[in-house]
mmCIF file of C-alpha atoms in Angstrom:
data_model
loop_
_atom_site.group_PDB
_atom_site.id
_atom_site.type_symbol
_atom_site.label_atom_id
_atom_site.label_comp_id
_atom_site.label_asym_id
_atom_site.label_seq_id
_atom_site.Cartn_x
_atom_site.Cartn_y
_atom_site.Cartn_z
ATOM 1 C CA MET A 200 153.640 -139.234 -3.456
ATOM 2 C CA PHE A 201 152.737 -138.854 -7.048
ATOM 3 C CA TYR A 202 149.921 -139.717 -9.348
ATOM 4 C CA LEU A 203 147.055 -138.889 -11.481
ATOM 5 C CA SER A 204 143.702 -139.166 -10.246
ATOM 6 C CA LYS A 205 142.479 -138.488 -13.575
ATOM 7 C CA ILE A 206 144.411 -140.783 -16.180
ATOM 8 C CA PRO A 207 145.470 -138.160 -19.331
ATOM 9 C CA TRP A 208 144.507 -139.918 -23.132
ATOM 10 C CA PHE A 209 148.193 -139.553 -23.748
ATOM 11 C CA ILE A 210 149.252 -142.478 -21.691
ATOM 12 C CA LYS A 211 146.393 -145.104 -22.270
ATOM 13 C CA LYS A 212 147.659 -144.219 -26.057
ATOM 14 C CA VAL A 213 150.828 -145.626 -25.143
ATOM 15 C CA TYR A 214 149.083 -149.099 -23.276
ATOM 16 C CA PRO A 215 146.251 -149.218 -26.729
ATOM 17 C CA SER A 216 145.150 -152.474 -26.147
ATOM 18 C CA CYS A 217 144.426 -152.057 -22.398
ATOM 19 C CA ILE A 218 140.592 -151.138 -21.153
ATOM 20 C CA TRP A 219 140.698 -147.619 -19.427
ATOM 21 C CA SER A 220 136.627 -147.191 -19.559
ATOM 22 C CA MET A 221 133.689 -148.508 -20.809
ATOM 23 C CA PRO A 222 131.603 -147.997 -23.344
ATOM 24 C CA LEU A 223 129.448 -145.233 -22.945
ATOM 25 C CA LYS A 224 125.572 -147.025 -22.543
ATOM 26 C CA GLU A 225 121.839 -145.736 -22.438
ATOM 27 C CA LYS A 226 122.104 -145.501 -18.398
ATOM 28 C CA LYS A 227 124.583 -143.425 -16.946
ATOM 29 C CA THR A 228 126.572 -146.331 -15.542
ATOM 30 C CA ILE A 229 129.804 -146.288 -13.111
ATOM 31 C CA TYR A 230 131.980 -149.762 -11.898
ATOM 32 C CA LEU A 231 133.547 -149.037 -8.757
ATOM 33 C CA THR A 232 136.849 -152.125 -8.620
ATOM 34 C CA PHE A 233 138.805 -152.966 -5.238
ATOM 35 C CA ASP A 234 142.359 -153.801 -5.525
ATOM 36 C CA ASP A 235 144.675 -156.027 -3.758
ATOM 37 C CA GLY A 236 141.754 -158.537 -1.598
ATOM 38 C CA PRO A 237 140.789 -160.414 -0.038
ATOM 39 C CA HIS A 238 140.944 -158.947 3.333
ATOM 40 C CA PRO A 239 139.180 -159.715 6.252
ATOM 41 C CA ILE A 240 137.883 -156.270 7.188
ATOM 42 C CA ALA A 241 138.164 -153.927 4.074
ATOM 43 C CA THR A 242 135.907 -156.564 2.174
ATOM 44 C CA PRO A 243 133.230 -157.214 4.167
ATOM 45 C CA PHE A 244 133.126 -153.596 4.580
ATOM 46 C CA VAL A 245 132.649 -153.375 0.494
ATOM 47 C CA LEU A 246 129.900 -155.653 -0.040
ATOM 48 C CA ASN A 247 127.153 -154.264 2.803
ATOM 49 C CA GLU A 248 128.065 -150.551 1.297
ATOM 50 C CA LEU A 249 127.656 -151.920 -1.937
ATOM 51 C CA SER A 250 124.385 -154.575 -1.284
ATOM 52 C CA LYS A 251 122.383 -150.933 0.259
ATOM 53 C CA TYR A 252 121.623 -150.084 -3.868
ATOM 54 C CA ASN A 253 122.274 -152.549 -5.466
ATOM 55 C CA ALA A 254 125.513 -152.108 -7.407
ATOM 56 C CA LYS A 255 128.108 -154.653 -8.445
ATOM 57 C CA ALA A 256 131.310 -154.493 -9.148
ATOM 58 C CA THR A 257 134.860 -156.015 -9.957
ATOM 59 C CA PHE A 258 137.052 -156.754 -7.256
ATOM 60 C CA PHE A 259 140.762 -157.590 -8.301
ATOM 61 C CA CYS A 260 142.421 -160.249 -5.953
ATOM 62 C CA ILE A 261 146.072 -160.843 -4.863
ATOM 63 C CA GLY A 262 146.503 -164.240 -5.299
ATOM 64 C CA ASP A 263 147.988 -165.378 -1.704
ATOM 65 C CA ASN A 264 144.901 -163.886 -0.155
ATOM 66 C CA VAL A 265 142.709 -166.265 -1.343
ATOM 67 C CA THR A 266 144.818 -168.426 -0.124
ATOM 68 C CA GLN A 267 144.217 -167.220 3.021
ATOM 69 C CA PHE A 268 140.421 -165.768 3.588
ATOM 70 C CA PRO A 269 138.259 -168.407 0.824
ATOM 71 C CA GLU A 270 135.649 -167.545 2.517
ATOM 72 C CA ILE A 271 135.751 -163.888 2.364
ATOM 73 C CA TYR A 272 136.066 -164.200 -1.458
ATOM 74 C CA ASN A 273 134.111 -166.750 -1.595
ATOM 75 C CA SER A 274 131.207 -163.791 0.310
ATOM 76 C CA VAL A 275 132.024 -161.535 -3.349
ATOM 77 C CA LEU A 276 131.369 -164.659 -5.441
ATOM 78 C CA GLN A 277 128.313 -165.374 -3.489
ATOM 79 C CA ALA A 278 127.842 -162.433 -3.621
ATOM 80 C CA GLY A 279 127.149 -161.348 -8.407
ATOM 81 C CA HIS A 280 129.844 -159.443 -8.394
ATOM 82 C CA SER A 281 133.146 -159.551 -10.528
ATOM 83 C CA ILE A 282 136.196 -161.388 -9.785
ATOM 84 C CA GLY A 283 140.096 -160.728 -11.059
ATOM 85 C CA ASN A 284 144.162 -161.623 -11.142
ATOM 86 C CA HIS A 285 145.885 -159.351 -9.824
ATOM 87 C CA THR A 286 149.352 -161.528 -9.331
ATOM 88 C CA PHE A 287 149.588 -164.025 -6.612
ATOM 89 C CA ASN A 288 152.161 -161.334 -5.362
ATOM 90 C CA HIS A 289 151.605 -158.188 -5.826
ATOM 91 C CA LEU A 290 154.635 -157.892 -8.062
ATOM 92 C CA ASN A 291 155.120 -154.864 -9.474
ATOM 93 C CA GLY A 292 155.967 -155.988 -13.661
ATOM 94 C CA GLY A 293 158.708 -153.009 -14.293
ATOM 95 C CA LYS A 294 161.153 -154.158 -11.770
ATOM 96 C CA THR A 295 159.785 -158.103 -12.486
ATOM 97 C CA LYS A 296 161.603 -160.146 -15.097
ATOM 98 C CA THR A 297 158.379 -160.497 -17.669
ATOM 99 C CA VAL A 298 159.213 -164.907 -17.669
ATOM 100 C CA ASP A 299 158.639 -164.334 -13.435
ATOM 101 C CA TYR A 300 155.668 -162.453 -13.996
ATOM 102 C CA ILE A 301 153.557 -164.488 -15.679
ATOM 103 C CA ASN A 302 154.321 -167.024 -13.565
ATOM 104 C CA ASN A 303 152.943 -165.381 -10.854
ATOM 105 C CA ILE A 304 150.033 -164.652 -12.539
ATOM 106 C CA SER A 305 149.488 -168.244 -13.454
ATOM 107 C CA LYS A 306 149.665 -169.396 -10.178
ATOM 108 C CA ALA A 307 147.131 -167.066 -9.036
ATOM 109 C CA GLY A 308 145.496 -168.415 -11.684
ATOM 110 C CA GLU A 309 144.927 -171.767 -9.674
ATOM 111 C CA VAL A 310 142.713 -169.901 -6.904
ATOM 112 C CA ILE A 311 141.187 -167.345 -9.390
ATOM 113 C CA ASN A 312 138.893 -168.165 -12.394
ATOM 114 C CA SER A 313 138.538 -164.896 -13.919
ATOM 115 C CA LYS A 314 139.353 -163.662 -18.021
ATOM 116 C CA LEU A 315 140.409 -159.903 -16.453
ATOM 117 C CA PHE A 316 143.948 -159.342 -15.136
ATOM 118 C CA ARG A 317 144.961 -155.883 -13.390
ATOM 119 C CA PRO A 318 148.574 -155.366 -12.795
ATOM 120 C CA PRO A 319 149.692 -154.149 -9.454
ATOM 121 C CA TYR A 320 150.866 -150.718 -9.568
ATOM 122 C CA GLY A 321 149.183 -149.854 -13.011
ATOM 123 C CA ARG A 322 152.521 -151.368 -14.560
ATOM 124 C CA ILE A 323 153.431 -153.562 -16.605
ATOM 125 C CA THR A 324 155.538 -153.714 -19.829
ATOM 126 C CA ALA A 325 155.242 -154.207 -23.488
ATOM 127 C CA ALA A 326 156.678 -157.454 -23.351
ATOM 128 C CA GLN A 327 154.684 -158.506 -20.214
ATOM 129 C CA ILE A 328 151.422 -157.332 -22.572
ATOM 130 C CA ARG A 329 153.693 -159.601 -25.712
ATOM 131 C CA ALA A 330 153.863 -162.486 -23.606
ATOM 132 C CA LEU A 331 150.216 -162.298 -21.289
ATOM 133 C CA LYS A 332 148.849 -162.506 -24.801
ATOM 134 C CA LYS A 333 150.413 -164.995 -26.263
ATOM 135 C CA LYS A 334 150.731 -168.368 -23.775
ATOM 136 C CA LEU A 335 147.282 -166.171 -21.211
ATOM 137 C CA PRO A 336 145.157 -164.716 -24.601
ATOM 138 C CA ILE A 337 141.847 -164.974 -22.452
ATOM 139 C CA TYR A 338 143.047 -162.813 -20.131
ATOM 140 C CA LYS A 339 141.289 -158.921 -20.958
ATOM 141 C CA ILE A 340 144.322 -156.195 -19.091
ATOM 142 C CA ILE A 341 141.785 -153.255 -17.498
ATOM 143 C CA MET A 342 143.232 -150.432 -16.135
ATOM 144 C CA TRP A 343 141.167 -147.329 -14.958
ATOM 145 C CA ASN A 344 140.667 -143.536 -15.553
ATOM 146 C CA VAL A 345 139.892 -142.232 -12.173
ATOM 147 C CA LEU A 346 142.448 -143.082 -9.076
ATOM 148 C CA SER A 347 140.313 -142.725 -5.895
ATOM 149 C CA GLY A 348 144.242 -141.753 -4.038
ATOM 150 C CA ASP A 349 142.540 -144.423 -0.837
ATOM 151 C CA PHE A 350 145.850 -146.072 -0.620
ATOM 152 C CA ASP A 351 147.482 -142.754 0.001
ATOM 153 C CA THR A 352 147.835 -142.424 4.154
ATOM 154 C CA THR A 353 149.031 -138.657 3.805
ATOM 155 C CA ILE A 354 146.222 -137.633 2.463
ATOM 156 C CA SER A 355 142.544 -135.944 4.118
ATOM 157 C CA VAL A 356 139.436 -138.477 3.358
ATOM 158 C CA GLU A 357 137.156 -134.911 2.283
ATOM 159 C CA LYS A 358 140.674 -134.917 -0.941
ATOM 160 C CA CYS A 359 140.155 -139.033 -1.467
ATOM 161 C CA TRP A 360 136.500 -138.044 -1.650
ATOM 162 C CA ARG A 361 137.005 -134.831 -4.009
ATOM 163 C CA ASN A 362 139.743 -137.452 -6.955
ATOM 164 C CA VAL A 363 136.855 -139.552 -7.343
ATOM 165 C CA GLU A 364 133.961 -136.725 -7.083
ATOM 166 C CA GLU A 365 135.482 -134.428 -9.255
ATOM 167 C CA ASN A 366 136.821 -137.103 -12.258
ATOM 168 C CA LEU A 367 134.208 -139.272 -12.108
ATOM 169 C CA SER A 368 131.493 -139.310 -14.811
ATOM 170 C CA ASP A 369 130.346 -141.692 -17.547
ATOM 171 C CA GLY A 370 131.516 -145.352 -18.096
ATOM 172 C CA SER A 371 134.439 -144.401 -15.724
ATOM 173 C CA ILE A 372 136.762 -147.123 -13.912
ATOM 174 C CA VAL A 373 138.035 -145.558 -10.468
ATOM 175 C CA VAL A 374 140.424 -147.882 -8.227
ATOM 176 C CA PHE A 375 139.231 -148.189 -5.354
ATOM 177 C CA HIS A 376 141.803 -151.105 -2.459
ATOM 178 C CA ASP A 377 139.497 -153.017 -0.074
ATOM 179 C CA SER A 378 143.049 -153.055 2.460
ATOM 180 C CA GLU A 379 143.636 -152.072 5.306
ATOM 181 C CA LYS A 380 146.251 -149.779 4.154
ATOM 182 C CA ALA A 381 143.483 -148.122 2.592
ATOM 183 C CA PHE A 382 140.478 -148.730 4.633
ATOM 184 C CA ARG A 383 140.369 -144.835 6.830
ATOM 185 C CA ASN A 384 139.438 -143.617 3.445
ATOM 186 C CA LEU A 385 137.439 -145.978 1.588
ATOM 187 C CA GLU A 386 135.452 -146.095 4.305
ATOM 188 C CA TYR A 387 134.678 -142.454 4.500
ATOM 189 C CA VAL A 388 134.839 -142.298 0.758
ATOM 190 C CA LEU A 389 132.720 -144.729 -0.806
ATOM 191 C CA PRO A 390 129.254 -144.360 0.484
ATOM 192 C CA LYS A 391 129.481 -140.757 -0.584
ATOM 193 C CA VAL A 392 129.687 -142.265 -3.363
ATOM 194 C CA LEU A 393 127.159 -144.252 -3.493
ATOM 195 C CA GLU A 394 125.214 -141.734 -2.302
ATOM 196 C CA ASN A 395 126.020 -139.068 -4.561
ATOM 197 C CA PHE A 396 126.385 -141.035 -7.993
ATOM 198 C CA SER A 397 122.669 -142.945 -7.408
ATOM 199 C CA GLN A 398 121.015 -139.846 -6.597
ATOM 200 C CA LYS A 399 121.963 -138.668 -9.555
ATOM 201 C CA GLY A 400 121.051 -141.451 -12.037
ATOM 202 C CA TYR A 401 124.304 -142.680 -11.597
ATOM 203 C CA SER A 402 124.190 -147.231 -11.695
ATOM 204 C CA PHE A 403 126.828 -149.453 -10.577
ATOM 205 C CA GLU A 404 127.703 -152.216 -12.410
ATOM 206 C CA LYS A 405 130.572 -155.631 -12.908
ATOM 207 C CA LEU A 406 133.052 -155.486 -15.796
#
């Protein structure tokens, strides 16, 4: 499985209207994000770990999962975290017609009240971006500059930790997944990120 843990500058230039990292603040800040939930095991684990450090994060939710696990979705909101739209059925923009893609985002928007959107797999076409901005102009398209690789079941938990530890910096948006597939890596790496970077003086904020 090929993917880049650190997003190079030239990829960001291809999609300049998307948000890849956050402006620097007076205090060093990291923006943890979690895709594909809510999940009945992974999401409560994430919420519990975040609460230990008074950390806030952003959860990009799949609409279908929200309808299946509304109590867990509400627990994310009640804990003071941000949520975002991740389509209703986790569609790959590169393999989906623009009209179907936009309609799927709109369907998710019926159960996810957010101005944030993240394309599943990071795959979205220029035409889809234009359509999203035209038809649903309130959305901010959130990408990332650090990919944990927690979804990769072929890597060790130590390798997943290195993917994050070696690439995180002030203003970084990092992607984790509160999903069954990613849970083995997430369970190991998230506590280490929170502990290690808290000790280095970082705070964790929502988008």
